[in-house]
Amino acid sequence: MTDGASTNRTFANMLFTGNPINTNWVFQDIYFHQHSMCFIQDIMHVFKKIRNNIESSKLKNKTGPGRYLLLNERCIVWEHWEECFKFNFQSGFSVHNKLSEEHINLTPSSKMRNELAIQVLNKDMLYLMKTYQRTLQNPENLASSIELLENTSQLVDIFSTINQPIASLHDKKFETLDNVNKFFLSWENDVDKSIMHVSSKNLITSETRTDINSSIVGFVSLCKLFLTGQNCINPGYLNSDIIENLFGQQRGLRNGMNTNPTLAQYGPANTAIILGQCTVSNKSNSSNRASFFSATTPCPLNTTRNKSQRSKRRGIRL
């Protein structure tokens, strides 16, 4: 599992002899050919990429016509989300309780936070946009944005809920994932075949499209390999939040925001993270969803250092 960095894409090309889509993102272990492995893009990074593609989709920019997404001959632009945000607080009773200015006016820092991307692509956002659509004189303007949200909200529901394990290949979630994957493939084919529009301006980026396919098809392939006997898999935990949380603590809690700690710094900091620090870092983009490690003590050992965090202490597990 990786994010969409260029180095990781190069690594993926080394693992597959041809197009990985043709092999459903499954490759053979080069040391043990009877062992199959799956290459899966981190779905949380995919959500951020989809949101970023929408955020950069505008009918107009400072220099003239903008780059905008087009689905079924209707535009998908960030202005639709901005209008819904204003409508959300218009009556004093919000439809989407978690929507805030931070979700709409993005900064380089907020673009990295998983939860902000999830909350503008989930069912709450879908319900808000449908509610706003009913107040418009021309509701068809939002039809394509709503269709996109209908698909992204299903992905969010599957991969962001930690209490819905899958124990059988007959689970209805696989049908949902197949339909979502077909939606993105159909969207790509429609724009590619269009004479009037081009994928570079009217479609999400090719990297994002590939990552969506990897996340969905790769996960299904993993389930086909893994779901035998009494096994089960929880899609809500299929992400790299735990690793990013560890790195966030390494950089922010012990080493003075040092992005490249030495070996002498890294080892003792790991011990401090495991035994002496809260296991959740607010400095990583995984927020407070990632939880790992366990010690017999219910709170940090170094109490003098963490007096200010006394109210936030919580049990931890390994």
XYZ file of C-alpha atoms in Angstrom:
318
model
C 0.000 0.000 0.000
C 1.397 3.382 -1.032
C 0.320 6.906 -1.795
C 0.497 8.409 -5.264
C 4.046 9.823 -5.148
C 6.061 9.566 -8.369
C 8.627 7.301 -6.700
C 5.861 4.887 -5.699
C 4.533 4.892 -9.253
C 7.980 3.980 -10.504
C 8.105 1.197 -7.927
C 4.704 -0.093 -9.124
C 5.969 -0.209 -12.719
C 8.847 -2.403 -11.534
C 6.430 -4.931 -10.031
C 4.274 -5.439 -13.131
C 5.459 -6.595 -16.531
C 2.450 -5.021 -18.276
C -0.511 -2.850 -17.432
C -1.439 -3.618 -13.787
C -5.114 -3.026 -14.591
C -5.054 -6.146 -16.787
C -3.926 -8.306 -13.848
C -6.294 -6.650 -11.332
C -3.279 -5.207 -9.501
C -2.002 -8.668 -8.519
C 1.639 -9.633 -9.054
C 3.822 -12.600 -8.151
C 6.434 -12.495 -5.431
C 9.781 -12.460 -7.244
C 11.301 -14.727 -4.580
C 8.377 -17.151 -4.234
C 6.285 -17.333 -7.398
C 3.449 -19.301 -5.775
C 2.798 -16.296 -3.524
C 0.548 -13.562 -4.942
C 0.607 -9.961 -3.736
C -1.675 -6.973 -4.324
C -0.672 -3.383 -5.001
C -3.218 -0.975 -3.500
C -3.197 2.801 -3.397
C -4.133 4.230 -0.005
C -7.816 5.114 -0.339
C -7.454 8.091 2.026
C -4.969 9.695 -0.365
C -7.366 8.938 -3.229
C -10.160 10.834 -1.460
C -7.877 13.853 -1.128
C -6.964 13.655 -4.817
C -10.604 13.538 -5.877
C -11.377 16.530 -3.646
C -8.353 18.423 -4.988
C -9.458 17.769 -8.574
C -12.873 19.230 -7.782
C -11.324 22.176 -5.933
C -9.229 23.051 -8.996
C -12.281 22.750 -11.264
C -13.543 26.267 -11.986
C -15.485 27.738 -14.886
C -13.366 30.885 -14.766
C -10.012 31.836 -13.332
C -7.993 35.031 -13.161
C -6.707 34.724 -16.723
C -9.889 33.534 -18.441
C -11.736 30.242 -18.925
C -10.803 27.726 -16.279
C -10.277 23.984 -16.132
C -13.534 22.312 -15.199
C -14.748 18.730 -14.851
C -17.505 17.638 -17.197
C -19.907 14.750 -16.634
C -22.920 14.088 -18.886
C -22.392 17.505 -20.495
C -22.758 19.232 -17.123
C -20.005 20.900 -15.135
C -18.659 19.768 -11.778
C -17.057 22.814 -10.173
C -15.982 23.786 -6.666
C -18.491 26.640 -6.741
C -21.223 24.058 -6.128
C -19.602 23.139 -2.819
C -19.143 26.803 -1.922
C -22.820 27.512 -2.606
C -23.853 24.535 -0.476
C -21.619 25.768 2.343
C -23.374 29.161 2.337
C -26.787 27.476 2.159
C -25.867 25.145 5.033
C -25.916 28.008 7.572
C -28.494 30.195 5.880
C -31.421 29.201 8.115
C -29.384 28.832 11.290
C -29.823 25.034 11.300
C -27.036 23.227 9.483
C -27.764 20.187 7.334
C -24.098 19.107 7.323
C -23.002 19.573 10.937
C -19.265 19.140 10.341
C -18.914 21.411 7.321
C -16.820 24.494 8.070
C -14.845 27.245 6.403
C -11.774 25.022 6.655
C -13.374 22.511 4.299
C -14.029 25.092 1.584
C -11.136 27.573 1.744
C -8.283 25.106 1.510
C -4.667 25.812 2.411
C -1.569 23.670 1.721
C -1.875 22.360 5.273
C -5.610 21.606 5.224
C -5.286 19.847 1.870
C -3.259 17.167 3.632
C -5.932 16.304 6.219
C -7.904 13.175 5.414
C -11.036 14.044 7.367
C -11.573 17.327 5.478
C -11.605 15.466 2.163
C -13.851 12.709 3.493
C -16.428 15.155 4.851
C -16.929 16.916 1.506
C -17.386 13.597 -0.327
C -19.585 11.672 2.118
C -23.341 11.108 2.478
C -23.782 14.242 4.579
C -22.434 16.343 1.716
C -24.643 14.448 -0.732
C -27.740 15.108 1.382
C -26.824 18.801 1.723
C -26.384 19.220 -2.036
C -29.676 17.452 -2.758
C -31.402 19.711 -0.237
C -29.867 22.794 -1.839
C -30.816 21.514 -5.307
C -34.513 21.568 -4.399
C -34.305 25.326 -3.771
C -32.917 26.169 -7.227
C -34.866 27.315 -10.259
C -32.592 25.206 -12.464
C -31.764 22.126 -10.353
C -30.111 20.309 -13.276
C -27.007 22.467 -12.772
C -26.073 20.302 -9.796
C -27.000 16.956 -11.359
C -23.450 15.880 -12.244
C -21.962 17.002 -8.933
C -24.640 14.982 -7.146
C -23.950 11.944 -9.333
C -20.261 12.145 -8.421
C -21.135 12.439 -4.719
C -23.451 9.432 -4.963
C -20.417 7.348 -5.917
C -17.777 8.897 -3.662
C -20.117 8.697 -0.661
C -20.367 4.931 -1.138
C -16.578 4.621 -1.157
C -16.344 6.755 1.991
C -18.998 4.642 3.689
C -17.103 1.413 2.968
C -13.547 2.536 3.673
C -14.131 4.967 6.539
C -16.338 2.787 8.756
C -14.303 0.612 11.104
C -17.112 -1.662 12.306
C -18.152 -3.284 9.015
C -15.829 -6.267 8.419
C -16.224 -8.374 5.279
C -16.264 -12.144 5.783
C -17.638 -13.402 2.460
C -17.158 -12.755 -1.237
C -20.945 -12.577 -1.477
C -21.006 -9.358 0.538
C -23.035 -6.602 -1.158
C -20.093 -4.218 -0.764
C -18.363 -5.894 -3.717
C -21.295 -5.073 -5.986
C -21.160 -1.480 -4.755
C -17.422 -1.251 -5.430
C -17.879 -2.710 -8.910
C -20.562 -0.143 -9.735
C -18.414 2.747 -8.494
C -15.443 1.520 -10.531
C -17.653 1.238 -13.633
C -18.879 4.801 -13.056
C -15.349 6.239 -13.180
C -14.396 4.088 -16.191
C -17.564 5.135 -18.045
C -16.889 8.792 -17.242
C -13.375 8.466 -18.652
C -14.607 6.749 -21.831
C -17.277 9.389 -22.446
C -14.798 12.263 -22.263
C -12.171 10.426 -24.327
C -14.695 9.792 -27.107
C -15.967 13.373 -27.068
C -14.907 15.603 -29.946
C -15.601 18.840 -28.071
C -13.812 18.041 -24.812
C -10.405 16.736 -23.728
C -9.446 14.682 -20.692
C -6.679 17.090 -19.651
C -9.222 19.857 -18.988
C -12.546 18.137 -18.396
C -11.638 14.992 -16.452
C -9.904 14.150 -13.213
C -6.186 13.556 -13.702
C -4.934 10.271 -15.131
C -2.994 9.611 -11.895
C -6.179 9.956 -9.856
C -8.096 7.662 -12.219
C -5.386 5.025 -11.926
C -5.313 5.358 -8.140
C -9.094 4.921 -7.916
C -8.853 1.725 -9.946
C -5.976 0.471 -7.811
C -7.817 1.164 -4.558
C -11.038 -0.526 -5.641
C -9.841 -3.406 -7.829
C -6.773 -4.032 -5.675
C -8.940 -4.314 -2.578
C -11.300 -6.767 -4.297
C -8.304 -8.848 -5.422
C -6.980 -8.847 -1.866
C -10.328 -10.121 -0.585
C -10.369 -12.909 -3.179
C -6.940 -14.043 -1.960
C -7.628 -13.600 1.734
C -11.278 -14.462 2.390
C -10.939 -18.206 2.790
C -12.028 -20.309 5.737
C -12.886 -18.135 8.738
C -10.921 -15.076 7.659
C -12.393 -11.598 7.455
C -11.070 -8.192 6.470
C -12.098 -4.746 7.676
C -11.879 -2.102 4.894
C -12.041 0.654 7.505
C -8.510 -0.228 8.608
C -7.102 -0.614 5.095
C -5.040 2.579 5.067
C -1.664 3.909 6.160
C -3.006 6.161 8.943
C -1.145 4.225 11.656
C 2.198 4.646 9.903
C 1.575 8.344 9.210
C 0.541 8.836 12.821
C 3.840 7.318 13.957
C 5.806 9.570 11.608
C 3.839 12.588 12.798
C 4.812 11.847 16.392
C 8.429 11.255 15.414
C 8.591 14.650 13.710
C 6.492 16.681 16.082
C 6.630 15.285 19.598
C 10.222 14.362 20.233
C 12.526 15.848 17.608
C 11.436 19.460 17.227
C 9.627 19.056 13.896
C 12.707 17.373 12.476
C 11.653 15.680 9.239
C 14.902 13.689 9.026
C 15.845 12.395 12.504
C 19.093 10.509 12.915
C 19.206 6.876 14.001
C 20.227 7.983 17.503
C 17.102 10.173 17.682
C 14.715 7.731 16.034
C 15.257 4.767 18.367
C 14.674 6.510 21.729
C 11.772 8.481 20.219
C 10.067 5.227 19.256
C 10.368 3.997 22.835
C 8.886 7.265 24.079
C 5.995 6.997 21.608
C 5.203 3.416 22.624
C 5.393 3.893 26.390
C 5.367 7.557 27.290
C 3.238 9.428 24.790
C -0.371 9.437 23.706
C -0.682 7.195 20.648
C -2.583 9.754 18.598
C -0.849 12.751 17.053
C -2.832 15.800 15.969
C 0.086 16.829 13.770
C -0.404 14.022 11.246
C -3.058 14.041 8.546
C -4.632 10.907 10.033
C -6.066 13.010 12.894
C -7.373 10.918 15.792
C -8.618 7.911 13.803
C -5.374 5.932 13.991
C -4.716 4.069 17.204
C -1.974 1.533 17.852
C 0.373 0.069 20.479
C -0.519 -0.951 24.007
C 1.070 -0.810 27.398
C -0.251 -1.921 30.759
C -0.277 1.682 31.963
C -3.515 3.543 31.106
C -1.792 6.886 30.556
C 1.633 8.359 29.694
C 4.494 7.520 32.042
C 5.952 11.012 31.916
C 3.069 12.775 33.673
C 4.883 16.072 34.223
C 5.349 16.479 30.494
C 1.690 15.794 29.721
C -0.225 17.695 32.417
C -1.790 19.941 29.791
C -3.160 16.856 28.001
C -4.653 15.232 31.101
C -8.237 15.568 29.853
C -7.379 13.966 26.519
C -5.707 10.830 27.855
C -7.117 7.594 26.609
C -6.448 3.876 26.764
C -4.162 2.415 24.147
C -3.808 -1.006 22.595
C -1.154 -3.049 20.826
